[in-house]
Amino acid sequence: MSTAKTITVVGLGYIGLPLATLLADAGFRVHGVDINPARVAAVNAGAWPLDPDEYRLPELLLAVVSRGALTASTVYEAANIAIVCVPTPADERGAPDLEPLRSALDAINPPPELLIVESTLPPGTMRHEVEPRFPGTLLAHCPERVMPGWLYHNLRTVPRVIGGVTREAEDMAKRLYCCITNDDVELHRTDAATAEVVKCAENAYRYVQIAFANELALICESAGVDAWRVRDLVNTAPNHDVLRPGPGAGGPCLSKDTRFLLRARYDGPGIADSCLSGAISVNTWMPWHVAGLVNEALREAGAPTKPIVAILGTAYKADTSDQRNSPVGELVKVLHLTGVEECVFHDPNVPQLAGPLIHRLSGADAAVILAGHREYLGLDWDHLGAVMRHRVLVDARGVVWPPPEGFVFRGVGRGRI
Ligand code: SAJ
């Protein structure tokens, strides 16, 4: 595709900003749009506003801005191609909130030759929200497949789904993505409606896999066996790969996209009998289950009626600082409901919660490992236990085994033999 074409990327978050940066680096004249003036100012200053450890992107942003290949503002700038990368959140019932998308689409004027939506979409959104707004524009849905920490690598190397409303749109979108992906990367062509379902399905599939691991852990606890040993042995079977049980499936996308997919189903058994509904039930139960393990262990240890619980790891997954939809919120709510006086927090990746772990454990009646951060592997619990008021340890991530001497221990999946 000729890099003489101009591109406007709407939404400069962890989806849109790396994309805008790579397109500018590929030779296109790119304009970024964001509702956040501070984000716009950072981009125009060539100051990478996301995780500073992202590979190559901070220096690449500075380079493309310095040579005028990328600019940013809070208002849409006419272009040959527009790419929408705004959030498509869901409310607490899982109902999609399409207002950010609608606002972004309504601001795209004059219409471009090609409009691509990278945001994850509830099935049917291209047909009902995008097509009516852009009757004369080539339209495509090319769902993002990037993860914080791997943005440059993902954009260059991860296969993409190119979902065109028309074949012509598919062709043009594919030619565009060829400019930023490595030559050997597959760009899979399909229609836009299929692409919508694919994105929701790939995240729902992982969400159900996580739910299976969690339900297996609950079963193993009841059966008095070790779910982690069961998992290891199941995974010795060809084509088996049971994931890791934990305190629930946090993060910005899996649960939301599972609900988007479930809402698209109009036939079949009752929604409550859906495997997707079951996965939602199991995964959202897990913080409650962890709270139950904490209270059971506190009782066994003879802790006071208003105990203090130290929670290790507030991020939604290991070795990140991202707290979006982390299980910590639900866990703290349930602990307070069930009589825990105070929760204190430690997270090595969150500056205000980092620092020596022993300080946060001082005087605590229990410690709960909620994120499997590498800093929590191989800890000296004999040393740490010396400052705790009661030696209770609950491991929600399977990172401590065997149980440390002298502790009342519980673990997700650790059936008590
Ligand atoms: N989790 C478990 N057990 C597991 C794996 C994950 O309990 O075995 C939990 C995590 O702790 C976390 C949640 O599930 O709370 C989600 O973790 P995740 O590793 O799936 O990471 P996400 O939510 O960042 O998912 C993203 C998705 N990528 C995109 O949307 C582009 C997903 O499609 C990827 O499969 C996933 O990253 C990945 O594989 O890392």
CSV table of C-alpha atoms and ligand atoms in Angstrom, one decimal:
chain,number,residue,atom,x,y,z
A,1,MET,CA,0.0,0.0,0.0
A,2,SER,CA,1.3,3.5,-0.8
A,3,THR,CA,2.5,5.2,2.3
A,4,ALA,CA,1.2,8.4,0.7
A,5,LYS,CA,-2.1,7.6,2.3
A,6,THR,CA,-2.8,9.4,5.5
A,7,ILE,CA,-4.1,7.6,8.6
A,8,THR,CA,-6.0,8.8,11.7
A,9,VAL,CA,-6.0,6.4,14.7
A,10,VAL,CA,-8.8,7.1,17.2
A,11,GLY,CA,-7.8,6.1,20.7
A,12,LEU,CA,-4.2,6.3,21.9
A,13,GLY,CA,-4.2,3.6,24.6
A,14,TYR,CA,-2.2,0.4,24.6
A,15,ILE,CA,-4.0,-0.6,21.4
A,16,GLY,CA,-4.0,2.6,19.4
A,17,LEU,CA,-0.7,4.2,20.4
A,18,PRO,CA,1.6,1.3,19.4
A,19,LEU,CA,-0.3,0.9,16.2
A,20,ALA,CA,0.0,4.6,15.3
A,21,THR,CA,3.7,4.5,16.2
A,22,LEU,CA,4.4,1.5,13.9
A,23,LEU,CA,2.4,2.9,11.1
A,24,ALA,CA,4.3,6.2,11.3
A,25,ASP,CA,7.5,4.2,11.4
A,26,ALA,CA,6.4,2.3,8.2
A,27,GLY,CA,6.3,5.7,6.4
A,28,PHE,CA,2.6,6.8,6.7
A,29,ARG,CA,1.6,10.2,7.9
A,30,VAL,CA,-0.3,9.4,11.0
A,31,HIS,CA,-2.5,11.5,13.3
A,32,GLY,CA,-3.6,10.2,16.7
A,33,VAL,CA,-6.8,11.3,18.4
A,34,ASP,CA,-7.6,10.9,22.1
A,35,ILE,CA,-10.1,12.5,24.5
A,36,ASN,CA,-7.3,12.8,27.1
A,37,PRO,CA,-5.4,16.1,26.6
A,38,ALA,CA,-2.5,14.8,28.7
A,39,ARG,CA,-2.2,11.8,26.5
A,40,VAL,CA,-2.2,14.0,23.4
A,41,ALA,CA,0.5,16.3,25.0
A,42,ALA,CA,2.7,13.4,25.9
A,43,VAL,CA,2.5,12.0,22.3
A,44,ASN,CA,3.3,15.4,20.8
A,45,ALA,CA,6.3,15.6,23.1
A,46,GLY,CA,7.4,12.2,21.9
A,47,ALA,CA,7.1,11.0,25.5
A,48,TRP,CA,5.9,7.4,25.7
A,49,PRO,CA,3.1,7.5,28.2
A,50,LEU,CA,2.6,3.8,28.8
A,51,ASP,CA,4.9,1.2,30.5
A,52,PRO,CA,8.4,2.6,30.0
A,53,ASP,CA,9.7,-1.0,29.7
A,54,GLU,CA,7.8,-1.7,26.5
A,55,TYR,CA,10.3,-2.9,23.9
A,56,ARG,CA,11.4,-0.3,21.3
A,57,LEU,CA,8.2,1.7,21.4
A,58,PRO,CA,9.4,4.6,23.6
A,59,GLU,CA,12.4,5.4,21.3
A,60,LEU,CA,10.3,4.7,18.2
A,61,LEU,CA,7.6,7.2,19.3
A,62,LEU,CA,10.2,9.9,19.9
A,63,ALA,CA,11.7,9.3,16.4
A,64,VAL,CA,8.4,9.4,14.5
A,65,VAL,CA,7.2,12.5,16.3
A,66,SER,CA,10.5,14.2,15.9
A,67,ARG,CA,10.3,13.8,12.1
A,68,GLY,CA,6.7,14.9,12.0
A,69,ALA,CA,5.3,11.5,10.9
A,70,LEU,CA,3.0,11.3,13.9
A,71,THR,CA,1.0,14.1,15.5
A,72,ALA,CA,-1.9,14.0,18.0
A,73,SER,CA,-4.9,16.1,19.1
A,74,THR,CA,-8.2,15.7,20.7
A,75,VAL,CA,-10.1,16.2,17.5
A,76,TYR,CA,-10.4,14.0,14.4
A,77,GLU,CA,-8.3,14.9,11.4
A,78,ALA,CA,-9.5,13.9,7.9
A,79,ALA,CA,-7.5,11.0,6.5
A,80,ASN,CA,-7.6,8.3,3.8
A,81,ILE,CA,-7.8,5.6,6.5
A,82,ALA,CA,-9.3,5.8,10.0
A,83,ILE,CA,-8.6,3.1,12.7
A,84,VAL,CA,-10.8,3.0,15.8
A,85,CYS,CA,-9.1,1.7,19.0
A,86,VAL,CA,-11.4,2.9,21.8
A,87,PRO,CA,-12.6,0.8,24.8
A,88,THR,CA,-15.7,-1.2,24.5
A,89,PRO,CA,-16.4,-1.8,28.2
A,90,ALA,CA,-19.3,-3.7,29.9
A,91,ASP,CA,-21.3,-2.8,32.9
A,92,GLU,CA,-21.5,-5.0,36.0
A,93,ARG,CA,-24.2,-7.1,34.3
A,94,GLY,CA,-22.0,-7.6,31.3
A,95,ALA,CA,-24.1,-5.4,29.1
A,96,PRO,CA,-21.9,-3.7,26.5
A,97,ASP,CA,-21.3,0.1,26.8
A,98,LEU,CA,-20.9,1.2,23.2
A,99,GLU,CA,-20.9,5.0,24.0
A,100,PRO,CA,-17.2,5.4,23.6
A,101,LEU,CA,-17.4,3.6,20.2
A,102,ARG,CA,-20.4,5.7,19.1
A,103,SER,CA,-18.7,8.9,20.1
A,104,ALA,CA,-15.6,7.9,18.2
A,105,LEU,CA,-17.5,7.0,15.1
A,106,ASP,CA,-19.6,10.1,15.2
A,107,ALA,CA,-16.5,12.3,15.3
A,108,ILE,CA,-15.1,10.7,12.1
A,109,ASN,CA,-16.0,13.2,9.5
A,110,PRO,CA,-15.3,13.5,6.6
A,111,PRO,CA,-15.6,9.8,6.0
A,112,PRO,CA,-12.4,8.0,5.1
A,113,GLU,CA,-11.9,5.6,2.2
A,114,LEU,CA,-11.3,2.8,4.7
A,115,LEU,CA,-12.5,2.5,8.3
A,116,ILE,CA,-11.1,-0.2,10.5
A,117,VAL,CA,-12.3,-1.1,14.0
A,118,GLU,CA,-9.7,-2.8,16.2
A,119,SER,CA,-11.8,-2.6,19.4
A,120,THR,CA,-13.4,-5.8,20.5
A,121,LEU,CA,-17.0,-5.8,19.4
A,122,PRO,CA,-20.1,-7.6,20.6
A,123,PRO,CA,-21.2,-9.7,17.6
A,124,GLY,CA,-23.4,-7.6,15.3
A,125,THR,CA,-21.9,-4.3,16.1
A,126,MET,CA,-20.3,-3.7,12.7
A,127,ARG,CA,-23.7,-4.2,11.1
A,128,HIS,CA,-25.8,-2.2,13.5
A,129,GLU,CA,-23.5,0.6,14.6
A,130,VAL,CA,-20.8,1.0,11.9
A,131,GLU,CA,-22.3,0.3,8.6
A,132,PRO,CA,-25.3,2.7,8.9
A,133,ARG,CA,-22.9,5.5,9.8
A,134,PHE,CA,-20.6,5.0,6.8
A,135,PRO,CA,-22.6,4.0,3.7
A,136,GLY,CA,-19.8,4.9,1.2
A,137,THR,CA,-16.8,3.7,3.1
A,138,LEU,CA,-14.8,0.5,2.9
A,139,LEU,CA,-15.3,-1.1,6.4
A,140,ALA,CA,-13.3,-3.8,8.2
A,141,HIS,CA,-13.1,-5.3,11.7
A,142,CYS,CA,-9.5,-6.3,12.6
A,143,PRO,CA,-9.6,-7.2,16.3
A,144,GLU,CA,-6.5,-6.4,18.3
A,145,ARG,CA,-4.3,-9.1,19.6
A,146,VAL,CA,-1.8,-7.3,21.8
A,147,MET,CA,-0.8,-7.6,25.4
A,148,PRO,CA,0.8,-5.0,27.6
A,149,GLY,CA,4.5,-5.8,27.9
A,150,TRP,CA,4.6,-7.3,24.4
A,151,LEU,CA,3.1,-4.6,22.3
A,152,TYR,CA,5.8,-4.2,19.6
A,153,HIS,CA,6.4,-7.9,19.4
A,154,ASN,CA,2.7,-8.7,19.1
A,155,LEU,CA,2.0,-6.1,16.4
A,156,ARG,CA,4.9,-7.4,14.3
A,157,THR,CA,4.5,-11.2,14.8
A,158,VAL,CA,1.0,-12.2,15.9
A,159,PRO,CA,-1.3,-13.5,13.2
A,160,ARG,CA,-4.3,-11.2,12.5
A,161,VAL,CA,-7.9,-11.7,11.5
A,162,ILE,CA,-8.9,-9.3,8.7
A,163,GLY,CA,-12.7,-9.1,8.7
A,164,GLY,CA,-14.1,-7.1,5.7
A,165,VAL,CA,-17.6,-6.0,5.2
A,166,THR,CA,-16.7,-6.3,1.6
A,167,ARG,CA,-13.9,-8.1,-0.2
A,168,GLU,CA,-12.5,-4.7,-1.3
A,169,ALA,CA,-12.3,-3.6,2.3
A,170,GLU,CA,-10.5,-6.9,3.2
A,171,ASP,CA,-8.0,-6.3,0.4
A,172,MET,CA,-7.2,-2.8,1.5
A,173,ALA,CA,-7.0,-3.6,5.2
A,174,LYS,CA,-4.7,-6.6,4.5
A,175,ARG,CA,-2.4,-4.4,2.4
A,176,LEU,CA,-2.2,-1.9,5.3
A,177,TYR,CA,-1.4,-4.5,8.0
A,178,CYS,CA,1.3,-6.0,5.7
A,179,CYS,CA,3.2,-2.8,6.2
A,180,ILE,CA,3.7,-3.4,9.9
A,181,THR,CA,3.8,-7.2,10.3
A,182,ASN,CA,6.7,-9.4,9.6
A,183,ASP,CA,6.6,-11.0,6.1
A,184,ASP,CA,5.9,-14.5,7.5
A,185,VAL,CA,2.9,-13.4,9.6
A,186,GLU,CA,-0.5,-14.8,8.5
A,187,LEU,CA,-3.2,-12.3,7.9
A,188,HIS,CA,-6.4,-14.4,7.9
A,189,ARG,CA,-9.2,-13.0,5.7
A,190,THR,CA,-12.8,-13.4,6.7
A,191,ASP,CA,-16.0,-11.3,6.9
A,192,ALA,CA,-16.6,-8.7,9.6
A,193,ALA,CA,-19.3,-10.6,11.4
A,194,THR,CA,-17.0,-13.6,11.7
A,195,ALA,CA,-14.2,-11.5,13.0
A,196,GLU,CA,-16.4,-10.1,15.8
A,197,VAL,CA,-17.2,-13.6,17.0
A,198,VAL,CA,-13.6,-14.8,16.6
A,199,LYS,CA,-12.3,-12.2,19.0
A,200,CYS,CA,-14.9,-12.8,21.6
A,201,ALA,CA,-14.5,-16.6,21.2
A,202,GLU,CA,-10.8,-16.6,21.6
A,203,ASN,CA,-11.1,-14.8,24.9
A,204,ALA,CA,-14.1,-16.8,26.0
A,205,TYR,CA,-12.2,-20.0,25.2
A,206,ARG,CA,-9.4,-19.0,27.6
A,207,TYR,CA,-11.9,-17.9,30.2
A,208,VAL,CA,-13.6,-21.3,30.1
A,209,GLN,CA,-10.2,-23.0,30.3
A,210,ILE,CA,-9.4,-21.0,33.4
A,211,ALA,CA,-12.8,-21.9,34.9
A,212,PHE,CA,-12.1,-25.6,34.2
A,213,ALA,CA,-8.9,-25.4,36.2
A,214,ASN,CA,-10.7,-23.6,39.0
A,215,GLU,CA,-13.5,-26.1,39.2
A,216,LEU,CA,-11.0,-29.0,39.1
A,217,ALA,CA,-9.3,-27.3,42.1
A,218,LEU,CA,-12.5,-27.1,44.0
A,219,ILE,CA,-13.2,-30.8,43.3
A,220,CYS,CA,-9.7,-31.8,44.3
A,221,GLU,CA,-10.0,-29.9,47.6
A,222,SER,CA,-13.2,-31.8,48.3
A,223,ALA,CA,-11.7,-35.1,47.2
A,224,GLY,CA,-8.6,-34.5,49.4
A,225,VAL,CA,-6.1,-34.6,46.5
A,226,ASP,CA,-3.6,-32.1,45.1
A,227,ALA,CA,-5.1,-30.3,42.1
A,228,TRP,CA,-1.6,-29.2,41.0
A,229,ARG,CA,-0.4,-32.8,40.9
A,230,VAL,CA,-3.6,-33.8,39.1
A,231,ARG,CA,-3.0,-31.0,36.6
A,232,ASP,CA,0.6,-32.1,36.0
A,233,LEU,CA,-0.5,-35.7,35.4
A,234,VAL,CA,-3.5,-34.8,33.1
A,235,ASN,CA,-1.1,-32.7,31.1
A,236,THR,CA,1.1,-35.7,30.4
A,237,ALA,CA,-1.8,-36.9,28.1
A,238,PRO,CA,-1.3,-35.9,24.5
A,239,ASN,CA,-3.1,-32.6,23.5
A,240,HIS,CA,-4.0,-31.8,27.2
A,241,ASP,CA,-3.1,-28.5,28.7
A,242,VAL,CA,-5.1,-27.7,31.9
A,243,LEU,CA,-4.4,-24.2,32.9
A,244,ARG,CA,-3.5,-23.0,36.5
A,245,PRO,CA,-6.2,-22.6,39.2
A,246,GLY,CA,-6.3,-19.3,40.9
A,247,PRO,CA,-8.4,-16.7,42.7
A,248,GLY,CA,-10.4,-15.9,39.6
A,249,ALA,CA,-9.9,-14.5,36.1
A,250,GLY,CA,-9.3,-10.8,36.3
A,251,GLY,CA,-8.1,-8.4,33.6
A,252,PRO,CA,-9.9,-6.1,31.1
A,253,CYS,CA,-11.1,-8.6,28.5
A,254,LEU,CA,-11.7,-12.3,29.3
A,255,SER,CA,-14.8,-11.9,31.4
A,256,LYS,CA,-16.2,-9.1,29.4
A,257,ASP,CA,-15.7,-10.8,26.0
A,258,THR,CA,-17.2,-14.0,27.4
A,259,ARG,CA,-20.4,-12.1,28.3
A,260,PHE,CA,-20.4,-10.4,24.9
A,261,LEU,CA,-20.3,-13.9,23.3
A,262,LEU,CA,-23.0,-15.3,25.5
A,263,ARG,CA,-25.3,-12.4,24.8
A,264,ALA,CA,-25.0,-13.2,21.1
A,265,ARG,CA,-26.7,-16.6,21.6
A,266,TYR,CA,-30.4,-16.8,21.1
A,267,ASP,CA,-31.1,-20.5,20.9
A,268,GLY,CA,-30.0,-23.6,22.7
A,269,PRO,CA,-30.5,-24.7,26.3
A,270,GLY,CA,-31.2,-22.1,29.0
A,271,ILE,CA,-28.6,-19.5,29.3
A,272,ALA,CA,-27.9,-20.8,32.9
A,273,ASP,CA,-27.0,-24.1,31.4
A,274,SER,CA,-24.4,-22.6,29.0
A,275,CYS,CA,-20.8,-23.6,29.6
A,276,LEU,CA,-20.0,-19.8,29.4
A,277,SER,CA,-22.5,-19.1,32.2
A,278,GLY,CA,-20.9,-21.9,34.2
A,279,ALA,CA,-17.4,-20.5,33.6
A,280,ILE,CA,-18.6,-17.0,34.8
A,281,SER,CA,-20.1,-18.6,38.0
A,282,VAL,CA,-17.0,-20.6,38.8
A,283,ASN,CA,-14.5,-17.8,38.1
A,284,THR,CA,-16.5,-15.2,40.0
A,285,TRP,CA,-16.8,-17.6,42.9
A,286,MET,CA,-13.1,-18.0,43.4
A,287,PRO,CA,-12.4,-14.9,45.4
A,288,TRP,CA,-15.2,-16.1,47.8
A,289,HIS,CA,-13.5,-19.4,48.0
A,290,VAL,CA,-10.2,-17.8,48.9
A,291,ALA,CA,-11.9,-15.8,51.6
A,292,GLY,CA,-13.4,-19.1,52.9
A,293,LEU,CA,-9.9,-20.6,53.0
A,294,VAL,CA,-8.6,-17.5,54.9
A,295,ASN,CA,-11.3,-17.6,57.5
A,296,GLU,CA,-11.0,-21.4,58.0
A,297,ALA,CA,-7.3,-21.1,58.5
A,298,LEU,CA,-7.7,-18.1,60.9
A,299,ARG,CA,-10.1,-20.1,63.0
A,300,GLU,CA,-7.8,-23.1,63.1
A,301,ALA,CA,-4.9,-20.8,64.2
A,302,GLY,CA,-7.1,-19.3,67.0
A,303,ALA,CA,-6.7,-15.8,65.5
A,304,PRO,CA,-8.7,-12.9,67.2
A,305,THR,CA,-12.2,-12.0,66.1
A,306,LYS,CA,-11.0,-9.0,64.2
A,307,PRO,CA,-7.9,-10.2,62.4
A,308,ILE,CA,-5.5,-8.3,60.1
A,309,VAL,CA,-4.9,-10.0,56.7
A,310,ALA,CA,-1.9,-9.1,54.5
A,311,ILE,CA,-2.7,-9.6,50.8
A,312,LEU,CA,0.4,-10.2,48.6
A,313,GLY,CA,-0.2,-9.2,45.0
A,314,THR,CA,-3.0,-6.8,44.0
A,315,ALA,CA,-2.4,-7.0,40.2
A,316,TYR,CA,-4.7,-9.3,38.2
A,317,LYS,CA,-1.9,-11.5,37.0
A,318,ALA,CA,1.7,-12.3,37.8
A,319,ASP,CA,4.5,-9.8,37.2
A,320,THR,CA,2.4,-6.9,36.2
A,321,SER,CA,1.1,-3.8,37.9
A,322,ASP,CA,-2.3,-4.0,36.1
A,323,GLN,CA,-5.1,-4.1,38.7
A,324,ARG,CA,-8.0,-4.0,36.2
A,325,ASN,CA,-10.7,-6.4,37.5
A,326,SER,CA,-8.2,-7.9,39.9
A,327,PRO,CA,-9.7,-10.5,42.3
A,328,VAL,CA,-8.3,-8.4,45.2
A,329,GLY,CA,-11.4,-6.2,45.1
A,330,GLU,CA,-13.9,-9.0,45.6
A,331,LEU,CA,-11.7,-10.8,48.1
A,332,VAL,CA,-11.4,-7.7,50.3
A,333,LYS,CA,-15.2,-7.1,50.2
A,334,VAL,CA,-15.9,-10.7,51.3
A,335,LEU,CA,-13.2,-10.6,54.0
A,336,HIS,CA,-14.7,-7.5,55.5
A,337,LEU,CA,-18.2,-9.0,55.2
A,338,THR,CA,-16.9,-12.0,57.2
A,339,GLY,CA,-15.3,-10.1,60.1
A,340,VAL,CA,-11.8,-9.3,58.9
A,341,GLU,CA,-10.9,-6.1,60.6
A,342,GLU,CA,-8.2,-4.8,58.3
A,343,CYS,CA,-6.5,-5.8,55.1
A,344,VAL,CA,-3.0,-4.6,54.3
A,345,PHE,CA,-1.4,-4.9,50.8
A,346,HIS,CA,1.9,-5.5,49.2
A,347,ASP,CA,2.7,-5.6,45.5
A,348,PRO,CA,6.3,-5.2,44.2
A,349,ASN,CA,5.0,-3.8,40.9
A,350,VAL,CA,2.8,-1.1,42.4
A,351,PRO,CA,5.1,1.7,43.7
A,352,GLN,CA,2.9,2.7,46.7
A,353,LEU,CA,2.5,-1.0,47.7
A,354,ALA,CA,6.1,-2.1,47.1
A,355,GLY,CA,8.9,-2.1,49.7
A,356,PRO,CA,10.1,-4.8,52.1
A,357,LEU,CA,7.4,-7.5,52.4
A,358,ILE,CA,8.4,-8.1,56.1
A,359,HIS,CA,7.1,-4.6,57.0
A,360,ARG,CA,3.7,-5.4,55.5
A,361,LEU,CA,3.5,-8.7,57.3
A,362,SER,CA,4.4,-7.3,60.7
A,363,GLY,CA,1.5,-7.9,63.1
A,364,ALA,CA,-0.6,-9.7,60.5
A,365,ASP,CA,-2.7,-12.7,61.4
A,366,ALA,CA,-2.7,-14.1,57.9
A,367,ALA,CA,-0.8,-13.7,54.6
A,368,VAL,CA,-2.6,-14.4,51.3
A,369,ILE,CA,-0.7,-14.8,48.0
A,370,LEU,CA,-3.1,-13.5,45.4
A,371,ALA,CA,-0.8,-12.8,42.5
A,372,GLY,CA,2.0,-15.1,41.5
A,373,HIS,CA,4.7,-12.4,41.3
A,374,ARG,CA,8.2,-13.8,41.0
A,375,GLU,CA,9.1,-12.0,44.2
A,376,TYR,CA,6.8,-14.4,46.1
A,377,LEU,CA,8.6,-17.5,44.9
A,378,GLY,CA,11.0,-19.2,47.4
A,379,LEU,CA,10.3,-16.8,50.3
A,380,ASP,CA,11.8,-17.6,53.8
A,381,TRP,CA,8.5,-18.1,55.6
A,382,ASP,CA,10.3,-19.0,58.8
A,383,HIS,CA,11.9,-15.5,58.8
A,384,LEU,CA,8.7,-13.8,57.7
A,385,GLY,CA,6.5,-15.7,60.2
A,386,ALA,CA,8.5,-14.4,63.1
A,387,VAL,CA,6.9,-10.9,62.6
A,388,MET,CA,3.4,-12.1,62.1
A,389,ARG,CA,0.9,-12.3,65.0
A,390,HIS,CA,-0.4,-15.6,63.7
A,391,ARG,CA,1.3,-17.9,61.2
A,392,VAL,CA,-1.5,-18.3,58.7
A,393,LEU,CA,-0.6,-18.6,55.0
A,394,VAL,CA,-3.2,-19.0,52.1
A,395,ASP,CA,-1.7,-19.5,48.7
A,396,ALA,CA,-4.2,-18.8,45.9
A,397,ARG,CA,-1.6,-19.3,43.1
A,398,GLY,CA,0.1,-22.6,43.8
A,399,VAL,CA,3.5,-20.9,44.4
A,400,VAL,CA,4.2,-22.3,47.9
A,401,TRP,CA,4.7,-26.0,48.3
A,402,PRO,CA,5.3,-27.9,50.6
A,403,PRO,CA,3.6,-25.8,53.3
A,404,PRO,CA,6.1,-23.9,55.5
A,405,GLU,CA,6.7,-25.4,58.9
A,406,GLY,CA,4.8,-24.0,61.8
A,407,PHE,CA,2.1,-22.4,59.6
A,408,VAL,CA,-1.6,-23.1,59.3
A,409,PHE,CA,-1.7,-23.4,55.5
A,410,ARG,CA,-4.4,-23.5,52.9
A,411,GLY,CA,-4.0,-23.4,49.1
A,412,VAL,CA,-6.4,-23.3,46.2
A,413,GLY,CA,-6.6,-26.8,44.9
A,414,ARG,CA,-4.6,-28.2,47.8
A,415,GLY,CA,-7.0,-30.9,49.1
A,416,ARG,CA,-6.3,-31.7,52.8
A,417,ILE,CA,-5.1,-35.3,52.9
B,1,SAJ,N1,-5.4,-17.0,34.9
B,1,SAJ,C1,-5.5,-18.1,35.8
B,1,SAJ,N2,-5.0,-19.3,35.4
B,1,SAJ,C2,-4.3,-19.4,34.2
B,1,SAJ,C3,-4.2,-18.3,33.3
B,1,SAJ,C4,-4.7,-17.1,33.7
B,1,SAJ,O1,-6.1,-18.0,36.9
B,1,SAJ,O2,-3.8,-20.5,33.9
B,1,SAJ,C5,-5.9,-15.7,35.4
B,1,SAJ,C6,-4.9,-14.6,35.5
B,1,SAJ,O3,-4.3,-14.6,36.7
B,1,SAJ,C7,-5.7,-13.4,35.2
B,1,SAJ,C8,-6.8,-13.8,34.2
B,1,SAJ,O4,-6.8,-15.2,34.4
B,1,SAJ,O5,-6.3,-13.0,36.4
B,1,SAJ,C9,-6.4,-13.5,32.8
B,1,SAJ,O6,-5.1,-13.8,32.6
B,1,SAJ,P1,-4.5,-14.0,31.1
B,1,SAJ,O7,-3.2,-14.6,31.2
B,1,SAJ,O8,-5.5,-14.7,30.2
B,1,SAJ,O9,-4.3,-12.6,30.5
B,1,SAJ,P2,-5.2,-11.5,29.9
B,1,SAJ,O10,-6.5,-11.3,30.6
B,1,SAJ,O11,-4.3,-10.3,29.7
B,1,SAJ,O12,-5.6,-12.1,28.4
B,1,SAJ,C10,-4.9,-11.7,27.3
B,1,SAJ,C11,-5.7,-11.9,26.1
B,1,SAJ,N3,-5.1,-11.3,24.9
B,1,SAJ,C12,-5.7,-10.4,24.2
B,1,SAJ,O13,-6.9,-10.1,24.4
B,1,SAJ,C13,-5.0,-9.8,23.0
B,1,SAJ,C14,-5.9,-13.4,25.8
B,1,SAJ,O14,-6.5,-13.6,24.6
B,1,SAJ,C15,-4.6,-14.1,25.8
B,1,SAJ,O15,-4.8,-15.5,25.6
B,1,SAJ,C16,-3.9,-13.9,27.1
B,1,SAJ,O16,-3.6,-12.4,27.2
B,1,SAJ,C17,-2.6,-14.6,27.2
B,1,SAJ,O17,-2.5,-15.7,26.6
B,1,SAJ,O18,-1.7,-14.1,27.9
